[in-house]
Amino acid sequence: MLSIRNLQIAFRSGDSLNPALKGVSLELGKGETLAVVGESGSGKSVTALAITRLLASPPAVYQGGEIMFQGQDLLKVSDAELRKVRGGKIAYIFQEPSTSLNPVYSIRSQLAEMIILHRQDVADIDAEIIRWLDAVGIVDPAKRLHDYPHQLSGGMQQRVMIAMALSARPDLLIADEPTTALDVTVQKQILDKLRELQRDLGMAVMLITHNFAIIRGLARHVAVMYRGEVVEYGETDQVLREPRHPYTKALIACIPRLGDHRKRLPTIESITG
Ligand code: ADP
Ligand code: MG
């Protein structure tokens, strides 16, 4: 469904071009989950945003490659075509609910806007909103309709953001570190919920994280990014069992085990000597 081939993106700074993606290739099948794992600055978000051309250009420069989605190259389609894809067919959730939720509108009006824009089949909008808030695990959703984002906890805001993204019934959800800001228990609840909804909707998910520990059991395939390149790709269980690239070994070595509070990420130099 999604096939990124040899994507190259750089950022212009004065006279120089700093490469951010140096030929990234990724595949994602219908209804599947791909985890993209890598340390901060490795190019995960640039990849995510590039898929629907959300990077401001300048400074971003698309230097080459293609992004095939449902049979068309998103790097070549018109802006009008792209607007139909964004939100409707490809939806995003981010680490910060504030990037998606607008503080001056109620939960109801933000979800309604999404549904009106992307769903022609919904007659009773409030009922649909309540159904989605319930689906993402918000208790007593009818009473929350007129709340504003600041009246909800971080975890609840994250759930509303997921409800908003999914209410358009996208074919692909790109989740960029969706739970990084939350504590571990809430993270797990939200990721479990996301997986349940994914199954119901038959939606594909690109789950971006710097944390290898959370993807086990969530993503069938994993791509490991390092300095703008995919250095390892494979089935998650296989990669966790037998990582080939030194950087993947380093990432796996720092998955915390029970009673183990190491936080430092081993550097690639310390592994390769
Ligand atoms: P991450 O894996 O943490 O999500 P990013 O994809 O955000 O990393 O960043 C990859 C590289 O691209 C980094 O070196 C970053 O500094 C650079 N970069 C990202 N966005 C911009 C921008 N708007 N302008 C200049 N450089 C950027
Ligand atoms: Mg990022």
Short mmCIF file of C-alpha atoms and ligand atoms in Angstrom, two decimals:
data_model
loop_
_atom_site.label_atom_id
_atom_site.label_comp_id
_atom_site.label_asym_id
_atom_site.label_seq_id
_atom_site.Cartn_x
_atom_site.Cartn_y
_atom_site.Cartn_z
CA MET A 1 0.00 0.00 0.00
CA LEU A 2 2.88 2.34 0.87
CA SER A 3 6.24 1.98 -0.74
CA ILE A 4 8.95 4.56 -0.17
CA ARG A 5 11.89 4.15 -2.50
CA ASN A 6 15.27 5.78 -2.17
CA LEU A 7 13.89 8.96 -0.57
CA GLN A 8 16.48 11.70 -0.30
CA ILE A 9 15.81 14.91 1.58
CA ALA A 10 18.18 17.66 2.66
CA PHE A 11 17.76 20.93 4.54
CA ARG A 12 19.19 24.13 3.14
CA SER A 13 21.14 26.27 5.55
CA GLY A 14 22.76 29.30 3.96
CA ASP A 15 24.84 27.95 1.09
CA SER A 16 24.99 24.38 2.31
CA LEU A 17 22.62 21.43 2.01
CA ASN A 18 22.55 19.14 5.03
CA PRO A 19 21.33 15.65 4.15
CA ALA A 20 18.59 14.34 6.47
CA LEU A 21 17.43 11.29 4.52
CA LYS A 22 20.08 9.53 2.44
CA GLY A 23 18.03 7.14 0.35
CA VAL A 24 15.36 5.73 2.65
CA SER A 25 13.27 2.77 1.44
CA LEU A 26 10.32 1.34 3.39
CA GLU A 27 7.36 -0.92 2.60
CA LEU A 28 4.05 -1.17 4.43
CA GLY A 29 1.24 -3.55 3.50
CA LYS A 30 -2.49 -3.02 3.93
CA GLY A 31 -3.55 -3.44 7.56
CA GLU A 32 0.02 -4.05 8.72
CA THR A 33 2.16 -2.34 11.32
CA LEU A 34 5.68 -1.15 10.66
CA ALA A 35 7.74 0.20 13.52
CA VAL A 36 10.38 2.79 12.70
CA VAL A 37 12.95 2.91 15.47
CA GLY A 38 15.98 5.13 15.88
CA GLU A 39 17.57 7.68 18.15
CA SER A 40 16.69 11.34 18.15
CA GLY A 41 17.80 13.05 14.94
CA SER A 42 17.96 9.84 12.87
CA GLY A 43 15.30 11.04 10.41
CA LYS A 44 12.11 9.41 11.69
CA SER A 45 9.94 12.53 11.76
CA VAL A 46 11.32 13.83 8.49
CA THR A 47 10.31 10.52 6.89
CA ALA A 48 6.84 10.71 8.47
CA LEU A 49 6.19 14.29 7.40
CA ALA A 50 7.62 13.79 3.91
CA ILE A 51 5.02 11.14 3.11
CA THR A 52 2.31 13.75 2.59
CA ARG A 53 4.78 16.56 1.78
CA LEU A 54 4.27 18.30 5.11
CA LEU A 55 7.85 19.57 5.33
CA ALA A 56 8.17 23.27 4.66
CA SER A 57 10.16 23.79 1.50
CA PRO A 58 12.44 25.70 1.84
CA PRO A 59 14.30 24.75 3.95
CA ALA A 60 13.48 21.13 2.99
CA VAL A 61 14.65 20.01 -0.44
CA TYR A 62 13.24 16.82 -1.93
CA GLN A 63 16.23 15.52 -3.85
CA GLY A 64 14.97 12.21 -5.15
CA GLY A 65 13.01 9.04 -4.67
CA GLU A 66 9.34 8.18 -4.75
CA ILE A 67 6.50 7.67 -2.30
CA MET A 68 4.01 5.28 -3.85
CA PHE A 69 0.69 5.21 -1.98
CA GLN A 70 -2.28 3.29 -3.35
CA GLY A 71 -0.80 3.43 -6.80
CA GLN A 72 0.25 7.08 -7.06
CA ASP A 73 3.51 8.87 -6.29
CA LEU A 74 2.69 11.41 -3.58
CA LEU A 75 5.77 13.41 -4.57
CA LYS A 76 4.16 14.02 -7.96
CA VAL A 77 0.40 14.43 -7.31
CA SER A 78 -1.26 17.86 -7.34
CA ASP A 79 -1.83 19.86 -4.14
CA ALA A 80 -5.58 19.28 -4.47
CA GLU A 81 -5.04 15.53 -4.70
CA LEU A 82 -2.69 15.66 -1.74
CA ARG A 83 -5.26 17.47 0.42
CA LYS A 84 -7.65 14.57 -0.12
CA VAL A 85 -5.00 12.11 1.02
CA ARG A 86 -3.99 14.09 4.13
CA GLY A 87 -6.24 13.42 7.07
CA GLY A 88 -8.67 11.39 4.98
CA LYS A 89 -6.50 8.51 3.78
CA ILE A 90 -3.35 9.17 5.79
CA ALA A 91 -3.80 10.52 9.31
CA TYR A 92 -1.17 11.52 11.85
CA ILE A 93 -0.84 11.53 15.58
CA PHE A 94 2.10 13.17 17.31
CA GLN A 95 3.79 13.20 20.69
CA GLU A 96 2.21 16.47 21.69
CA PRO A 97 -1.60 16.60 21.58
CA SER A 98 -1.22 20.36 21.27
CA THR A 99 0.06 19.91 17.70
CA SER A 100 -3.34 18.45 16.73
CA LEU A 101 -5.80 19.86 19.28
CA ASN A 102 -6.68 23.52 19.14
CA PRO A 103 -7.02 25.04 22.63
CA VAL A 104 -9.82 27.43 21.67
CA TYR A 105 -12.27 24.85 20.32
CA SER A 106 -14.27 22.23 22.23
CA ILE A 107 -13.65 18.54 21.74
CA ARG A 108 -16.99 18.35 19.96
CA SER A 109 -16.26 21.03 17.40
CA GLN A 110 -12.81 19.62 16.58
CA LEU A 111 -14.09 16.10 16.03
CA ALA A 112 -17.11 17.39 14.11
CA GLU A 113 -14.88 19.30 11.72
CA MET A 114 -12.87 16.17 10.99
CA ILE A 115 -15.97 14.05 10.42
CA ILE A 116 -17.72 16.62 8.22
CA LEU A 117 -14.57 17.05 6.13
CA HIS A 118 -13.82 13.39 5.56
CA ARG A 119 -17.00 11.39 6.00
CA GLN A 120 -20.04 11.90 3.84
CA ASP A 121 -21.78 8.85 5.25
CA VAL A 122 -22.37 10.09 8.80
CA ALA A 123 -25.85 11.45 9.58
CA ASP A 124 -25.74 11.93 13.36
CA ILE A 125 -22.46 13.67 14.05
CA ASP A 126 -22.78 13.88 17.84
CA ALA A 127 -23.56 10.17 18.05
CA GLU A 128 -20.51 9.44 15.90
CA ILE A 129 -18.29 11.64 18.11
CA ILE A 130 -19.52 9.93 21.25
CA ARG A 131 -18.90 6.55 19.66
CA TRP A 132 -15.29 7.51 18.89
CA LEU A 133 -14.60 8.99 22.32
CA ASP A 134 -15.96 5.80 23.81
CA ALA A 135 -13.87 3.68 21.43
CA VAL A 136 -10.63 5.32 22.57
CA GLY A 137 -11.54 4.75 26.20
CA ILE A 138 -12.95 8.05 27.39
CA VAL A 139 -15.34 7.48 30.26
CA ASP A 140 -18.76 9.14 30.07
CA PRO A 141 -18.04 10.66 26.64
CA ALA A 142 -21.35 12.52 26.33
CA LYS A 143 -20.33 14.66 29.32
CA ARG A 144 -16.95 15.45 27.73
CA LEU A 145 -18.28 16.82 24.44
CA HIS A 146 -18.14 20.45 25.46
CA ASP A 147 -14.83 20.25 27.29
CA TYR A 148 -11.79 22.11 25.99
CA PRO A 149 -8.43 20.32 25.63
CA HIS A 150 -6.95 21.92 28.79
CA GLN A 151 -9.71 20.34 30.89
CA LEU A 152 -8.36 16.88 30.07
CA SER A 153 -5.27 15.06 31.36
CA GLY A 154 -2.36 14.39 28.98
CA GLY A 155 -3.46 10.80 28.48
CA MET A 156 -7.05 11.87 27.77
CA GLN A 157 -5.86 14.52 25.29
CA GLN A 158 -3.85 11.81 23.55
CA ARG A 159 -6.99 9.67 23.33
CA VAL A 160 -8.99 12.55 21.85
CA MET A 161 -6.23 13.10 19.30
CA ILE A 162 -6.43 9.41 18.34
CA ALA A 163 -10.22 9.63 18.10
CA MET A 164 -9.84 12.62 15.80
CA ALA A 165 -7.30 10.92 13.55
CA LEU A 166 -9.29 7.70 13.34
CA SER A 167 -12.73 9.26 12.91
CA ALA A 168 -11.77 10.01 9.31
CA ARG A 169 -11.26 6.23 8.87
CA PRO A 170 -7.82 6.56 7.30
CA ASP A 171 -6.15 3.68 5.48
CA LEU A 172 -2.83 4.57 7.09
CA LEU A 173 -2.09 6.06 10.50
CA ILE A 174 1.33 7.55 11.07
CA ALA A 175 1.96 7.70 14.81
CA ASP A 176 5.11 9.73 15.56
CA GLU A 177 6.19 8.93 19.14
CA PRO A 178 2.51 8.96 20.15
CA THR A 179 3.03 8.05 23.78
CA THR A 180 6.56 9.21 24.56
CA ALA A 181 5.38 12.02 26.84
CA LEU A 182 3.15 9.73 28.93
CA ASP A 183 3.95 7.49 31.87
CA VAL A 184 4.48 3.81 31.20
CA THR A 185 1.07 2.54 32.35
CA VAL A 186 -0.86 5.06 30.27
CA GLN A 187 1.47 4.38 27.31
CA LYS A 188 0.59 0.72 27.40
CA GLN A 189 -3.15 1.37 27.70
CA ILE A 190 -3.09 3.70 24.73
CA LEU A 191 -0.95 1.44 22.54
CA ASP A 192 -3.19 -1.54 23.34
CA LYS A 193 -6.23 0.54 22.44
CA LEU A 194 -4.61 1.63 19.20
CA ARG A 195 -3.90 -1.96 18.26
CA GLU A 196 -7.49 -2.99 18.99
CA LEU A 197 -8.85 -0.16 16.81
CA GLN A 198 -6.37 -0.97 14.08
CA ARG A 199 -7.72 -4.52 13.91
CA ASP A 200 -11.32 -3.29 13.78
CA LEU A 201 -10.59 -0.76 11.06
CA GLY A 202 -8.13 -2.83 9.03
CA MET A 203 -5.86 0.20 9.00
CA ALA A 204 -2.09 0.17 8.43
CA VAL A 205 0.07 1.84 11.09
CA MET A 206 3.54 3.32 10.92
CA LEU A 207 4.60 3.46 14.55
CA ILE A 208 7.58 5.72 15.12
CA THR A 209 9.50 5.45 18.36
CA HIS A 210 12.96 5.77 19.84
CA ASN A 211 12.03 2.94 22.22
CA PHE A 212 12.56 -0.63 21.03
CA ALA A 213 10.88 -1.95 24.17
CA ILE A 214 7.36 -0.90 23.18
CA ILE A 215 7.21 -2.45 19.71
CA ARG A 216 7.39 -6.11 20.68
CA GLY A 217 3.97 -7.62 20.02
CA LEU A 218 2.79 -4.40 18.32
CA ALA A 219 4.61 -4.31 15.00
CA ARG A 220 5.29 -7.24 12.70
CA HIS A 221 8.13 -5.47 10.92
CA VAL A 222 10.70 -2.99 12.08
CA ALA A 223 12.98 -0.56 10.27
CA VAL A 224 15.91 0.75 12.23
CA MET A 225 17.08 4.23 11.25
CA TYR A 226 20.48 5.69 11.93
CA ARG A 227 21.74 9.05 10.64
CA GLY A 228 19.25 9.32 7.81
CA GLU A 229 19.45 5.72 6.64
CA VAL A 230 17.54 2.51 7.24
CA VAL A 231 20.34 0.31 8.56
CA GLU A 232 18.24 -2.76 9.32
CA TYR A 233 14.83 -4.04 8.28
CA GLY A 234 13.04 -7.25 9.09
CA GLU A 235 10.46 -9.07 11.16
CA THR A 236 10.49 -7.61 14.66
CA ASP A 237 10.98 -10.94 16.46
CA GLN A 238 13.83 -11.86 14.16
CA VAL A 239 15.55 -8.49 14.54
CA LEU A 240 15.18 -8.60 18.32
CA ARG A 241 16.59 -12.12 18.39
CA GLU A 242 19.42 -11.67 15.93
CA PRO A 243 20.17 -8.02 15.23
CA ARG A 244 22.75 -7.67 12.47
CA HIS A 245 23.73 -4.02 12.49
CA PRO A 246 25.88 -2.79 15.39
CA TYR A 247 23.51 0.12 15.96
CA THR A 248 20.52 -2.22 16.31
CA LYS A 249 22.52 -4.29 18.80
CA ALA A 250 23.19 -1.12 20.75
CA LEU A 251 19.51 -0.16 20.78
CA ILE A 252 18.47 -3.61 21.92
CA ALA A 253 21.15 -3.66 24.58
CA CYS A 254 19.56 -0.64 26.19
CA ILE A 255 16.03 -2.07 26.46
CA PRO A 256 15.51 -1.90 30.21
CA ARG A 257 15.00 -5.23 31.90
CA LEU A 258 13.17 -5.74 35.18
CA GLY A 259 15.24 -4.31 38.00
CA ASP A 260 17.63 -2.74 35.53
CA HIS A 261 17.64 1.02 35.45
CA ARG A 262 20.34 1.73 32.91
CA LYS A 263 19.34 4.76 30.91
CA ARG A 264 22.42 5.50 28.85
CA LEU A 265 22.34 4.55 25.21
CA PRO A 266 25.61 2.86 24.25
CA THR A 267 27.21 4.83 21.43
CA ILE A 268 27.89 3.15 18.14
CA GLU A 269 31.62 3.73 18.68
CA SER A 270 31.50 1.84 21.99
CA ILE A 271 30.01 -1.15 20.21
CA THR A 272 32.17 -1.23 17.11
CA GLY A 273 35.27 -0.30 19.11
P1 ADP B 1 13.95 12.21 14.60
O1 ADP B 1 14.46 10.85 14.23
O2 ADP B 1 14.34 12.57 16.00
O3 ADP B 1 12.48 12.37 14.39
P2 ADP B 1 14.16 14.23 12.58
O4 ADP B 1 13.56 13.46 11.46
O5 ADP B 1 13.29 15.24 13.24
O6 ADP B 1 14.74 13.22 13.67
O7 ADP B 1 15.45 14.98 12.07
C1 ADP B 1 16.39 14.40 11.18
C2 ADP B 1 17.46 15.43 10.82
O8 ADP B 1 16.89 16.46 10.04
C3 ADP B 1 18.10 16.08 12.03
O9 ADP B 1 19.46 16.23 11.78
C4 ADP B 1 17.40 17.41 12.10
O10 ADP B 1 18.25 18.38 12.67
C5 ADP B 1 17.12 17.72 10.65
N1 ADP B 1 15.93 18.56 10.52
C6 ADP B 1 14.65 18.20 10.79
N2 ADP B 1 13.78 19.20 10.55
C7 ADP B 1 14.53 20.26 10.13
C8 ADP B 1 14.22 21.59 9.72
N3 ADP B 1 12.98 22.05 9.69
N4 ADP B 1 15.25 22.38 9.36
C9 ADP B 1 16.52 21.92 9.36
N5 ADP B 1 16.88 20.68 9.73
C10 ADP B 1 15.90 19.84 10.11
MG MG B 2 10.98 12.92 15.74
#
